[in-house]
Amino acid sequence: MVAILAADVAGYSRLMGSDEEGTLSHLKALRRTHVDPAITAHRGRIVKTTGDGMLVEFASAVDATRCAVKAQREMAERNADVPQGSRIEFRMGIHVGDIIIDDNDIFGDGVNIAARLEGIAEPGGVCISDDAYRQIRGKVDITFDDMGSQSLKNIAEPMRAWRSRIDTNSSTVESVRPTTETAPPLGLPDKPSIAVLPFQNMSGDPEQDYFADGMVEDIITALSQVKWFFVIARNSSFIYKGRPVNVKQVARDLGVRYVLEGSVRKAGGRVRITGQLIQAETGRHIWADRFDGELADVFNLQDQVTSSVVGAIEPSLREAEIARARCKPTERLDAYEWYLRALPHFYTLNRESLDKAIVLLGQAIAIDPHFALAKALAARCYAWRNPQGWATVPEEEKAIAVRLGREALQDGDHDPSVLWMVGFVMWQLRVDPEGALELYDRSLSLNANCAQALALRGWALATAGRLDEAVPALLQALRLSPFDPEAFFTMSALGCAYLMARRFDEAFKWTSRALRQRPTFAPALRFHAVCLVKLG
């Protein structure tokens, strides 16, 4: 009975293909300075090595885990200044079990399981079996996250596994999640429900966060176009950005059955997307895959990810055509990157951030004059600024917003996001309220799970006096995005709807909630004041 550590180099074939001599020299140096000394210090024995990996025997799981953590932490520190495409990163798996010793080699299920656990570990990470976890719990300075039951290749029974990525900045990795304990648990929808968490930016460059975020937004949009899915909106799933999360808790917070997480690694002209779909209740990995390609093919890679996720949730869908938009938002990826850079500024929703978003979107439109999505978002920025009193020349900016919106429709009337954004412009600026409703309806016919389109449609219906239709649409928008930073807009619309129905207590509840989230939102203030008067 021993602890077995299996390790190999992630992406070894690619590294050898690009620089065989340099890779071998670098790997030998890392073994000599970091890996082998860690093994010796923790009383391990190297049983055998392969071209890119090794099998190591330890007397205890604690020694094996401490060795893995020390080696991975030192490797991460050394890699900090190495270009992403040239880094050597180990994946490590650890298991405790019986082995058979024969001529200084070791065999048996214990060895096979360690090797399979190494195969599902992340580059730079450690994956351990439940047997090993019980041995090390409370004895090592790192936290492992529960992966649930895993089906390992050529292993008869599924096994529970635990994983951790090494944090080079501290000795421990704490489990952190948003504070949502006070919120009541959300009921599960009666159809497949999914939340897509922010993908990790593995490029080693914080400036590339926008690329990973944009990738997730596109995947959420594509998934949402499958009408039989319930998809949590972007703004709610992104509250987990940059935080280690417990998948089961995320699913409870958002009221979903499935969680998709992954990473994006961008280096030079290539991109790698990895993703894994988890059944939250059991922690079981339903699907995991990776996609490599040129940046020019990034949208095709996103289509592959989306197709695989749909097929994993409902096997029968593999035979069906996936109902989602196939068109690329722009043929010029450089223009698209400017659009992605503008998104976080827009979501901040203050005067300075909208100014920055407009400048960045102008860069995208200058590169690709037919980039409908960029024009629609720019028009939305102007339409948001105008009623807030932030417009420098209100009438001129109103005209710019309308022009950009109409141009966006000429090039993108098949894009559900373009449709609802332009609808917002036409309704917010009171250019064509009836036409705005038609645009919302067209958008929802293409993407039934779009929280923004539902919220805007609900507000337009409320102001048109169609309250029986408005309230269900607004409540559904909140359900699709329960932690949305823009929820104050939807809550204000519910206040408006109940106010017009003369249900002042209900209206007061929603305007109060809206103002707790955004105390300066003028429409909510007006409705709230009326409620106070009507309630005495």
Coordinates of C-alpha atoms in Angstrom, one line a residue:
M1 CA 0.0 0.0 0.0
V2 CA 1.7 3.2 -1.2
A3 CA 1.0 6.6 -2.6
I4 CA 1.6 6.9 -6.4
L5 CA 2.3 10.2 -8.2
A6 CA 2.0 10.3 -12.0
A7 CA 3.1 13.3 -13.9
D8 CA 3.5 14.4 -17.5
V9 CA 4.1 17.6 -19.5
A10 CA 1.0 19.3 -20.9
G11 CA 1.2 19.9 -24.6
Y12 CA 4.5 18.0 -24.9
S13 CA 4.1 17.1 -28.6
R14 CA 3.4 20.7 -29.5
L15 CA 6.5 21.9 -27.6
M16 CA 8.7 19.3 -29.2
G17 CA 7.3 20.1 -32.6
S18 CA 8.2 23.8 -32.3
D19 CA 11.6 23.4 -30.6
E20 CA 12.8 19.8 -29.9
E21 CA 16.3 20.6 -28.6
G22 CA 15.2 23.6 -26.5
T23 CA 12.3 21.7 -25.0
L24 CA 14.5 18.8 -24.0
S25 CA 17.1 21.1 -22.5
H26 CA 14.4 23.1 -20.6
L27 CA 12.7 20.0 -19.3
K28 CA 16.0 18.5 -18.0
A29 CA 16.9 21.8 -16.3
L30 CA 13.4 21.9 -14.5
R31 CA 13.7 18.4 -13.4
R32 CA 17.2 19.0 -12.0
T33 CA 16.4 22.3 -10.2
H34 CA 12.7 21.8 -9.1
V35 CA 11.1 18.4 -9.6
D36 CA 13.8 15.9 -8.6
P37 CA 14.9 17.9 -5.4
A38 CA 11.2 18.0 -4.3
I39 CA 10.9 14.3 -4.7
T40 CA 14.1 13.7 -2.7
A41 CA 13.0 16.1 0.0
H42 CA 9.8 14.3 0.5
R43 CA 11.3 10.8 0.5
G44 CA 9.9 9.7 -2.9
R45 CA 11.4 7.1 -5.3
I46 CA 11.3 7.7 -9.1
V47 CA 10.1 4.3 -10.4
K48 CA 10.4 5.2 -14.1
T49 CA 10.4 8.1 -16.5
T50 CA 9.1 8.5 -20.0
G51 CA 9.9 11.2 -22.5
D52 CA 7.6 13.7 -20.9
G53 CA 6.6 12.2 -17.6
M54 CA 7.4 10.0 -14.6
L55 CA 5.9 7.6 -12.0
V56 CA 7.0 8.2 -8.4
E57 CA 6.3 6.1 -5.3
F58 CA 5.9 7.6 -1.8
A59 CA 5.3 6.1 1.6
S60 CA 2.4 8.4 2.4
A61 CA -0.2 10.5 0.6
V62 CA 0.9 13.5 2.6
D63 CA 4.5 13.3 1.3
A64 CA 3.2 12.8 -2.3
T65 CA 0.9 15.8 -2.1
R66 CA 3.4 18.1 -0.4
C67 CA 6.0 17.2 -3.1
A68 CA 3.5 17.9 -5.9
V69 CA 2.5 21.3 -4.4
K70 CA 6.1 22.3 -3.9
A71 CA 7.2 21.3 -7.4
Q72 CA 4.1 22.9 -9.1
R73 CA 4.5 26.2 -7.1
E74 CA 8.2 26.5 -8.0
M75 CA 7.4 25.7 -11.7
A76 CA 4.7 28.3 -11.7
E77 CA 7.1 30.9 -10.3
R78 CA 9.7 30.1 -12.9
N79 CA 7.2 30.1 -15.7
A80 CA 5.9 33.6 -14.8
D81 CA 8.4 35.3 -17.2
V82 CA 8.2 32.6 -19.9
P83 CA 6.0 33.2 -22.9
Q84 CA 2.8 31.1 -22.7
G85 CA 3.5 29.1 -25.8
S86 CA 7.0 28.1 -24.5
R87 CA 6.1 27.1 -20.9
I88 CA 6.6 23.6 -19.6
E89 CA 3.7 22.8 -17.2
F90 CA 3.2 19.5 -15.5
R91 CA -0.1 17.8 -14.7
M92 CA 0.0 15.5 -11.7
G93 CA -2.3 12.8 -10.3
I94 CA -2.0 11.1 -6.9
H95 CA -3.7 7.9 -5.6
V96 CA -3.2 5.6 -2.6
G97 CA -3.6 1.9 -3.3
D98 CA -2.2 -1.6 -3.6
I99 CA 0.6 -2.1 -6.1
I100 CA 2.6 -5.1 -7.4
I101 CA 6.4 -4.8 -7.5
D102 CA 8.3 -6.6 -10.2
D103 CA 11.9 -5.9 -11.2
N104 CA 11.8 -2.4 -9.6
D105 CA 8.7 -1.5 -11.6
I106 CA 5.2 -1.2 -10.2
F107 CA 1.9 -2.3 -11.6
G108 CA -1.8 -2.6 -10.6
D109 CA -4.9 -0.5 -10.3
G110 CA -3.2 1.9 -8.0
V111 CA -0.8 2.9 -10.7
N112 CA -3.5 3.0 -13.4
I113 CA -5.8 5.3 -11.3
A114 CA -2.9 7.7 -10.6
A115 CA -2.2 7.9 -14.4
R116 CA -5.9 8.5 -15.2
L117 CA -6.1 11.2 -12.5
E118 CA -3.1 13.0 -14.0
G119 CA -4.9 12.9 -17.4
I120 CA -7.8 15.0 -16.0
A121 CA -5.7 17.4 -14.1
E122 CA -5.2 21.0 -15.4
P123 CA -1.8 22.1 -16.6
G124 CA 0.0 23.3 -13.4
G125 CA -2.5 21.5 -11.3
V126 CA -2.9 18.4 -9.1
C127 CA -5.7 15.9 -9.1
I128 CA -6.1 13.3 -6.3
S129 CA -8.4 10.4 -5.6
D130 CA -10.9 10.4 -2.7
D131 CA -8.7 7.8 -1.0
A132 CA -5.7 10.2 -1.1
Y133 CA -7.9 13.1 0.0
R134 CA -9.0 11.3 3.2
Q135 CA -5.3 10.8 4.0
I136 CA -4.2 14.4 3.5
R137 CA -7.3 16.3 4.8
G138 CA -6.1 19.0 7.2
K139 CA -2.5 18.1 6.8
V140 CA -1.4 20.1 3.8
D141 CA -1.4 23.8 3.1
I142 CA -3.7 23.8 0.1
T143 CA -7.4 23.4 -0.6
F144 CA -8.8 20.9 -3.0
D145 CA -12.1 21.3 -4.8
D146 CA -14.5 18.4 -5.1
M147 CA -14.8 17.2 -8.7
G148 CA -17.5 14.6 -7.8
S149 CA -17.6 11.2 -9.3
Q150 CA -15.4 10.7 -12.3
S151 CA -15.5 8.0 -15.0
L152 CA -11.9 7.2 -15.7
K153 CA -10.7 5.4 -18.8
N154 CA -10.3 1.6 -18.3
I155 CA -11.3 1.9 -14.6
A156 CA -14.4 -0.2 -13.9
E157 CA -16.2 2.0 -11.3
P158 CA -16.5 5.8 -11.2
M159 CA -14.3 7.4 -8.6
R160 CA -14.6 10.6 -6.6
A161 CA -11.7 13.0 -7.3
W162 CA -10.4 16.3 -6.0
R163 CA -8.4 19.0 -7.8
S164 CA -6.4 22.1 -7.2
R165 CA -4.5 24.7 -9.1
I166 CA -1.5 26.1 -7.3
D167 CA -1.6 29.7 -6.2
T168 CA 2.0 31.1 -6.2
N169 CA 1.0 34.2 -4.2
S170 CA -0.1 32.5 -1.0
S171 CA 0.3 29.2 0.8
T172 CA -3.4 28.4 0.7
V173 CA -6.2 28.6 -1.7
E174 CA -9.4 29.7 -0.1
S175 CA -12.8 28.8 -1.4
V176 CA -14.6 32.1 -2.1
R177 CA -18.0 32.7 -3.6
P178 CA -20.5 35.6 -3.7
T179 CA -22.6 36.2 -0.7
T180 CA -26.0 34.9 -1.7
E181 CA -26.9 32.8 1.5
T182 CA -29.8 35.1 2.3
A183 CA -31.5 34.6 -1.0
P184 CA -34.1 31.9 -1.1
P185 CA -33.2 28.8 -3.1
L186 CA -34.4 29.0 -6.7
G187 CA -36.6 26.2 -8.1
L188 CA -35.2 24.2 -11.0
P189 CA -36.8 24.8 -14.4
D190 CA -38.6 22.0 -16.1
K191 CA -36.1 21.9 -19.0
P192 CA -32.3 21.6 -19.2
S193 CA -30.8 24.7 -17.3
I194 CA -27.2 25.8 -17.6
A195 CA -24.9 28.6 -16.3
V196 CA -21.7 29.3 -18.2
L197 CA -19.1 30.6 -15.8
P198 CA -16.3 33.1 -16.9
F199 CA -13.6 31.2 -18.6
Q200 CA -10.1 31.4 -17.1
N201 CA -7.6 33.5 -19.1
M202 CA -4.6 31.2 -19.4
S203 CA -2.6 33.6 -21.6
G204 CA -0.6 35.0 -18.7
D205 CA -1.6 38.5 -19.8
P206 CA -4.3 40.4 -17.8
E207 CA -5.0 42.5 -20.9
Q208 CA -6.4 39.3 -22.6
D209 CA -9.3 39.0 -20.1
Y210 CA -11.5 40.7 -22.6
F211 CA -10.9 37.9 -25.1
A212 CA -11.9 35.2 -22.6
D213 CA -14.9 37.2 -21.5
G214 CA -16.1 37.7 -25.0
M215 CA -15.7 34.0 -25.8
V216 CA -18.1 33.2 -22.9
E217 CA -20.6 35.8 -24.0
D218 CA -20.7 34.3 -27.5
I219 CA -21.2 30.8 -26.1
I220 CA -24.0 32.0 -23.8
T221 CA -25.7 33.7 -26.8
A222 CA -25.3 30.5 -28.9
L223 CA -26.7 28.3 -26.2
S224 CA -29.6 30.7 -25.5
Q225 CA -30.8 30.3 -29.1
V226 CA -31.7 26.7 -28.4
K227 CA -35.2 27.3 -27.3
W228 CA -35.6 24.3 -25.1
F229 CA -32.6 25.4 -22.9
F230 CA -32.9 27.6 -19.8
V231 CA -29.7 29.7 -19.9
I232 CA -28.6 32.0 -17.1
A233 CA -27.7 35.5 -18.4
R234 CA -24.2 36.8 -18.7
N235 CA -24.4 39.4 -16.0
S236 CA -25.4 36.8 -13.3
S237 CA -22.8 34.2 -14.2
F238 CA -20.0 36.9 -14.3
I239 CA -20.3 37.7 -10.6
Y240 CA -18.1 34.6 -10.1
K241 CA -15.3 36.0 -12.3
G242 CA -11.8 35.7 -10.7
R243 CA -13.1 33.6 -7.7
P244 CA -12.5 29.9 -6.9
V245 CA -16.0 28.5 -6.9
N246 CA -17.9 25.4 -5.7
V247 CA -19.9 24.2 -8.6
K248 CA -22.6 22.7 -6.5
Q249 CA -23.1 26.0 -4.7
V250 CA -23.1 28.0 -7.9
A251 CA -25.8 25.7 -9.2
R252 CA -27.9 26.2 -6.0
D253 CA -27.4 30.0 -6.2
L254 CA -28.5 30.3 -9.8
G255 CA -31.1 27.5 -9.9
V256 CA -29.5 25.4 -12.6
R257 CA -28.7 21.7 -13.2
Y258 CA -25.6 22.1 -15.2
V259 CA -22.5 24.4 -15.1
L260 CA -20.1 24.9 -17.9
E261 CA -16.6 26.1 -17.0
G262 CA -13.4 26.3 -19.1
S263 CA -10.4 28.3 -20.1
V264 CA -9.0 30.2 -23.1
R265 CA -5.4 30.2 -24.0
K266 CA -4.3 32.7 -26.7
A267 CA -0.8 32.7 -28.0
G268 CA 0.4 34.4 -31.1
G269 CA -2.1 33.6 -33.9
R270 CA -3.6 30.5 -32.2
V271 CA -6.2 29.9 -29.5
R272 CA -7.1 26.9 -27.4
I273 CA -10.5 26.6 -25.8
T274 CA -11.1 24.0 -23.1
G275 CA -14.5 23.3 -21.5
Q276 CA -16.2 20.9 -19.2
L277 CA -19.8 20.5 -18.4
I278 CA -20.7 19.4 -14.9
Q279 CA -23.9 17.9 -13.6
A280 CA -24.0 20.0 -10.4
E281 CA -26.1 17.7 -8.2
T282 CA -23.6 14.8 -8.5
G283 CA -20.5 16.7 -9.5
R284 CA -20.1 14.3 -12.5
H285 CA -18.3 15.6 -15.6
I286 CA -20.8 15.0 -18.5
W287 CA -18.5 16.3 -21.1
A288 CA -15.0 17.7 -21.5
D289 CA -13.0 18.6 -24.5
R290 CA -10.5 21.1 -26.0
F291 CA -10.4 22.8 -29.3
D292 CA -7.3 24.2 -31.0
G293 CA -7.2 26.5 -34.0
E294 CA -6.2 29.7 -35.7
L295 CA -7.7 32.9 -34.4
A296 CA -9.3 33.3 -37.8
D297 CA -11.4 30.1 -37.0
V298 CA -12.3 31.2 -33.5
F299 CA -16.0 31.4 -34.3
N300 CA -16.0 27.9 -35.7
L301 CA -14.4 26.7 -32.5
Q302 CA -17.2 28.3 -30.5
D303 CA -19.8 26.5 -32.6
Q304 CA -18.0 23.2 -31.8
V305 CA -18.1 23.9 -28.1
T306 CA -21.8 24.8 -28.2
S307 CA -22.7 21.7 -30.3
S308 CA -20.9 19.4 -27.8
V309 CA -22.5 20.9 -24.8
V310 CA -26.0 20.6 -26.3
G311 CA -25.3 17.0 -27.3
A312 CA -24.0 16.1 -23.8
I313 CA -27.2 17.5 -22.0
E314 CA -29.6 15.8 -24.3
P315 CA -28.2 12.9 -26.4
S316 CA -31.2 13.0 -28.8
L317 CA -30.2 16.5 -29.8
R318 CA -27.1 15.1 -31.5
E319 CA -29.3 14.0 -34.4
A320 CA -31.1 17.3 -34.6
E321 CA -30.0 20.6 -36.1
I322 CA -29.0 23.0 -33.4
A323 CA -31.1 26.1 -33.6
R324 CA -28.5 28.9 -33.2
A325 CA -27.1 31.7 -35.3
R326 CA -24.4 30.6 -37.5
C327 CA -23.2 34.0 -38.8
K328 CA -20.0 35.5 -37.4
P329 CA -20.5 39.0 -36.0
T330 CA -17.6 40.2 -38.2
E331 CA -15.1 38.7 -40.6
R332 CA -12.4 40.9 -39.1
L333 CA -11.2 39.6 -35.7
D334 CA -9.3 42.9 -35.0
A335 CA -12.6 44.8 -35.2
Y336 CA -14.2 42.2 -33.0
E337 CA -11.5 42.6 -30.3
W338 CA -12.3 46.3 -30.1
Y339 CA -16.0 45.4 -29.6
L340 CA -15.0 43.0 -26.8
R341 CA -12.8 45.7 -25.1
A342 CA -15.9 48.0 -25.1
L343 CA -18.2 45.6 -23.3
P344 CA -16.8 45.9 -19.7
H345 CA -16.9 49.7 -20.0
F346 CA -20.6 49.5 -21.1
Y347 CA -21.6 47.3 -18.2
T348 CA -20.2 49.8 -15.7
L349 CA -23.0 52.1 -16.8
N350 CA -21.6 55.5 -15.7
R351 CA -20.8 58.6 -17.8
E352 CA -17.1 58.1 -18.1
S353 CA -17.3 54.3 -18.9
L354 CA -19.9 55.0 -21.6
D355 CA -17.6 57.6 -23.2
K356 CA -14.8 55.0 -23.3
A357 CA -17.1 52.4 -24.8
I358 CA -18.1 54.7 -27.6
V359 CA -14.5 55.4 -28.4
L360 CA -13.6 51.7 -28.5
L361 CA -16.7 50.9 -30.6
G362 CA -15.7 53.7 -33.0
Q363 CA -12.4 51.8 -33.5
A364 CA -14.3 48.6 -34.4
I365 CA -16.6 50.4 -36.8
A366 CA -13.7 52.2 -38.5
I367 CA -12.1 48.8 -39.2
D368 CA -15.3 47.1 -40.3
P369 CA -18.0 49.6 -41.4
H370 CA -20.5 46.7 -41.7
F371 CA -20.1 45.5 -38.1
A372 CA -23.7 45.5 -37.0
L373 CA -23.2 44.5 -33.4
A374 CA -20.7 47.3 -32.8
K375 CA -23.1 49.8 -34.3
A376 CA -26.0 48.6 -32.3
L377 CA -24.0 48.7 -29.0
A378 CA -22.7 52.2 -29.9
A379 CA -26.3 53.3 -30.5
R380 CA -27.4 51.8 -27.2
C381 CA -24.6 53.8 -25.4
Y382 CA -25.9 57.1 -26.9
A383 CA -29.5 56.2 -26.1
W384 CA -28.6 55.5 -22.5
R385 CA -26.6 58.7 -22.2
N386 CA -29.3 61.0 -23.5
P387 CA -32.1 60.6 -20.8
Q388 CA -29.5 60.6 -18.1
G389 CA -28.4 64.1 -19.0
W390 CA -24.9 63.0 -20.0
A391 CA -25.2 63.9 -23.7
T392 CA -23.0 66.9 -24.7
V393 CA -25.3 67.9 -27.5
P394 CA -28.6 65.9 -26.9
E395 CA -30.3 66.3 -30.3
E396 CA -27.1 65.6 -32.2
E397 CA -26.4 62.5 -30.2
K398 CA -30.0 61.3 -30.6
A399 CA -29.6 61.6 -34.4
I400 CA -26.3 59.6 -34.2
A401 CA -28.0 56.9 -32.1
V402 CA -30.9 56.6 -34.6
R403 CA -28.5 56.5 -37.6
L404 CA -26.3 53.9 -36.1
G405 CA -29.3 51.8 -35.1
R406 CA -30.7 51.8 -38.6
E407 CA -27.4 51.0 -40.1
A408 CA -27.0 48.1 -37.7
L409 CA -30.4 46.7 -38.9
Q410 CA -29.3 46.9 -42.5
D411 CA -26.4 44.6 -41.8
G412 CA -27.6 42.5 -38.9
D413 CA -31.4 42.1 -38.9
H414 CA -30.8 38.4 -38.4
D415 CA -28.9 38.9 -35.1
P416 CA -31.1 38.8 -32.0
S417 CA -28.8 41.1 -30.0
V418 CA -28.8 43.7 -32.7
L419 CA -32.6 43.6 -32.9
W420 CA -33.2 44.2 -29.2
M421 CA -30.4 46.8 -28.9
V422 CA -31.9 48.8 -31.7
G423 CA -35.3 48.3 -30.2
F424 CA -34.1 49.9 -27.0
V425 CA -32.8 52.9 -29.0
M426 CA -36.1 53.4 -30.8
W427 CA -38.1 53.1 -27.5
Q428 CA -35.8 55.0 -25.2
L429 CA -35.5 58.0 -27.5
R430 CA -39.3 57.8 -28.3
V431 CA -38.5 57.5 -32.0
D432 CA -40.8 54.5 -32.8
P433 CA -42.2 52.7 -29.7
E434 CA -44.4 50.4 -31.7
G435 CA -41.5 49.5 -34.0
A436 CA -39.4 48.8 -30.9
L437 CA -41.9 46.2 -29.7
E438 CA -41.7 44.5 -33.1
L439 CA -37.9 44.4 -32.8
Y440 CA -38.1 42.8 -29.3
D441 CA -40.5 40.2 -30.6
R442 CA -38.2 39.3 -33.5
S443 CA -35.2 39.1 -31.2
L444 CA -37.1 36.7 -28.8
S445 CA -38.2 34.6 -31.7
L446 CA -34.4 34.0 -32.4
N447 CA -33.3 33.9 -28.8
A448 CA -36.1 33.1 -26.3
N449 CA -33.8 33.2 -23.3
C450 CA -32.5 36.7 -23.7
A451 CA -33.0 38.5 -20.3
Q452 CA -32.4 41.9 -21.8
A453 CA -34.9 41.5 -24.6
L454 CA -37.5 40.2 -22.2
A455 CA -36.9 43.1 -19.8
L456 CA -37.1 45.8 -22.5
R457 CA -40.2 44.2 -24.0
G458 CA -41.8 44.1 -20.6
W459 CA -41.2 47.8 -20.0
A460 CA -42.5 48.7 -23.4
L461 CA -45.7 46.6 -22.8
A462 CA -46.1 48.3 -19.4
T463 CA -46.0 51.8 -20.8
A464 CA -48.4 50.7 -23.6
G465 CA -50.9 49.5 -20.9
R466 CA -50.6 45.8 -21.8
L467 CA -50.0 44.8 -18.1
D468 CA -51.0 41.2 -18.4
E469 CA -48.2 40.6 -20.9
A470 CA -45.7 42.9 -19.3
V471 CA -45.4 41.4 -15.8
P472 CA -44.7 37.8 -16.9
A473 CA -42.1 39.0 -19.3
L474 CA -40.3 41.1 -16.6
L475 CA -40.5 38.3 -14.0
Q476 CA -39.0 35.8 -16.5
A477 CA -36.2 38.3 -17.3
L478 CA -35.3 38.4 -13.5
R479 CA -35.5 34.6 -13.3
L480 CA -33.1 34.2 -16.2
S481 CA -30.6 36.6 -14.6
P482 CA -31.2 36.5 -10.9
F483 CA -28.0 38.4 -9.9
D484 CA -27.9 40.8 -12.9
P485 CA -26.2 44.2 -12.1
E486 CA -28.7 45.7 -14.5
A487 CA -31.7 44.2 -12.7
F488 CA -32.6 47.7 -11.3
F489 CA -33.9 48.4 -14.9
T490 CA -36.2 45.4 -14.8
M491 CA -37.3 46.1 -11.2
S492 CA -38.1 49.7 -12.2
A493 CA -40.2 48.4 -15.1
L494 CA -42.1 46.1 -12.7
G495 CA -42.7 49.1 -10.4
C496 CA -44.1 51.0 -13.5
A497 CA -46.4 48.1 -14.4
Y498 CA -47.9 47.7 -11.0
L499 CA -48.2 51.4 -10.6
M500 CA -50.3 51.6 -13.7
A501 CA -52.4 48.7 -12.4
R502 CA -52.9 50.8 -9.2
R503 CA -51.3 48.0 -7.1
F504 CA -49.3 50.5 -5.1
D505 CA -48.0 48.1 -2.4
E506 CA -46.5 45.8 -5.1
A507 CA -45.1 48.7 -7.1
F508 CA -43.5 50.1 -3.9
K509 CA -41.8 46.7 -3.3
W510 CA -40.2 46.7 -6.7
T511 CA -39.2 50.4 -6.8
S512 CA -37.6 49.9 -3.4
R513 CA -35.5 47.0 -4.7
A514 CA -34.5 48.9 -7.8
L515 CA -33.3 51.9 -5.7
R516 CA -31.3 49.7 -3.3
Q517 CA -29.4 48.5 -6.4
R518 CA -29.1 51.8 -8.2
P519 CA -30.1 54.8 -5.9
T520 CA -29.7 57.4 -8.7
F521 CA -31.9 55.7 -11.4
A522 CA -34.3 58.5 -12.3
P523 CA -37.3 56.5 -13.5
A524 CA -37.2 54.4 -10.3
L525 CA -37.1 57.6 -8.2
R526 CA -40.1 59.0 -10.0
F527 CA -42.2 55.8 -9.6
H528 CA -41.1 55.5 -6.0
A529 CA -42.2 59.0 -5.2
V530 CA -45.7 58.4 -6.7
C531 CA -46.0 55.2 -4.6
L532 CA -45.1 57.2 -1.5
V533 CA -47.8 59.7 -2.3
K534 CA -50.5 57.0 -3.1
L535 CA -49.6 55.1 0.1
G536 CA -49.9 58.2 2.2

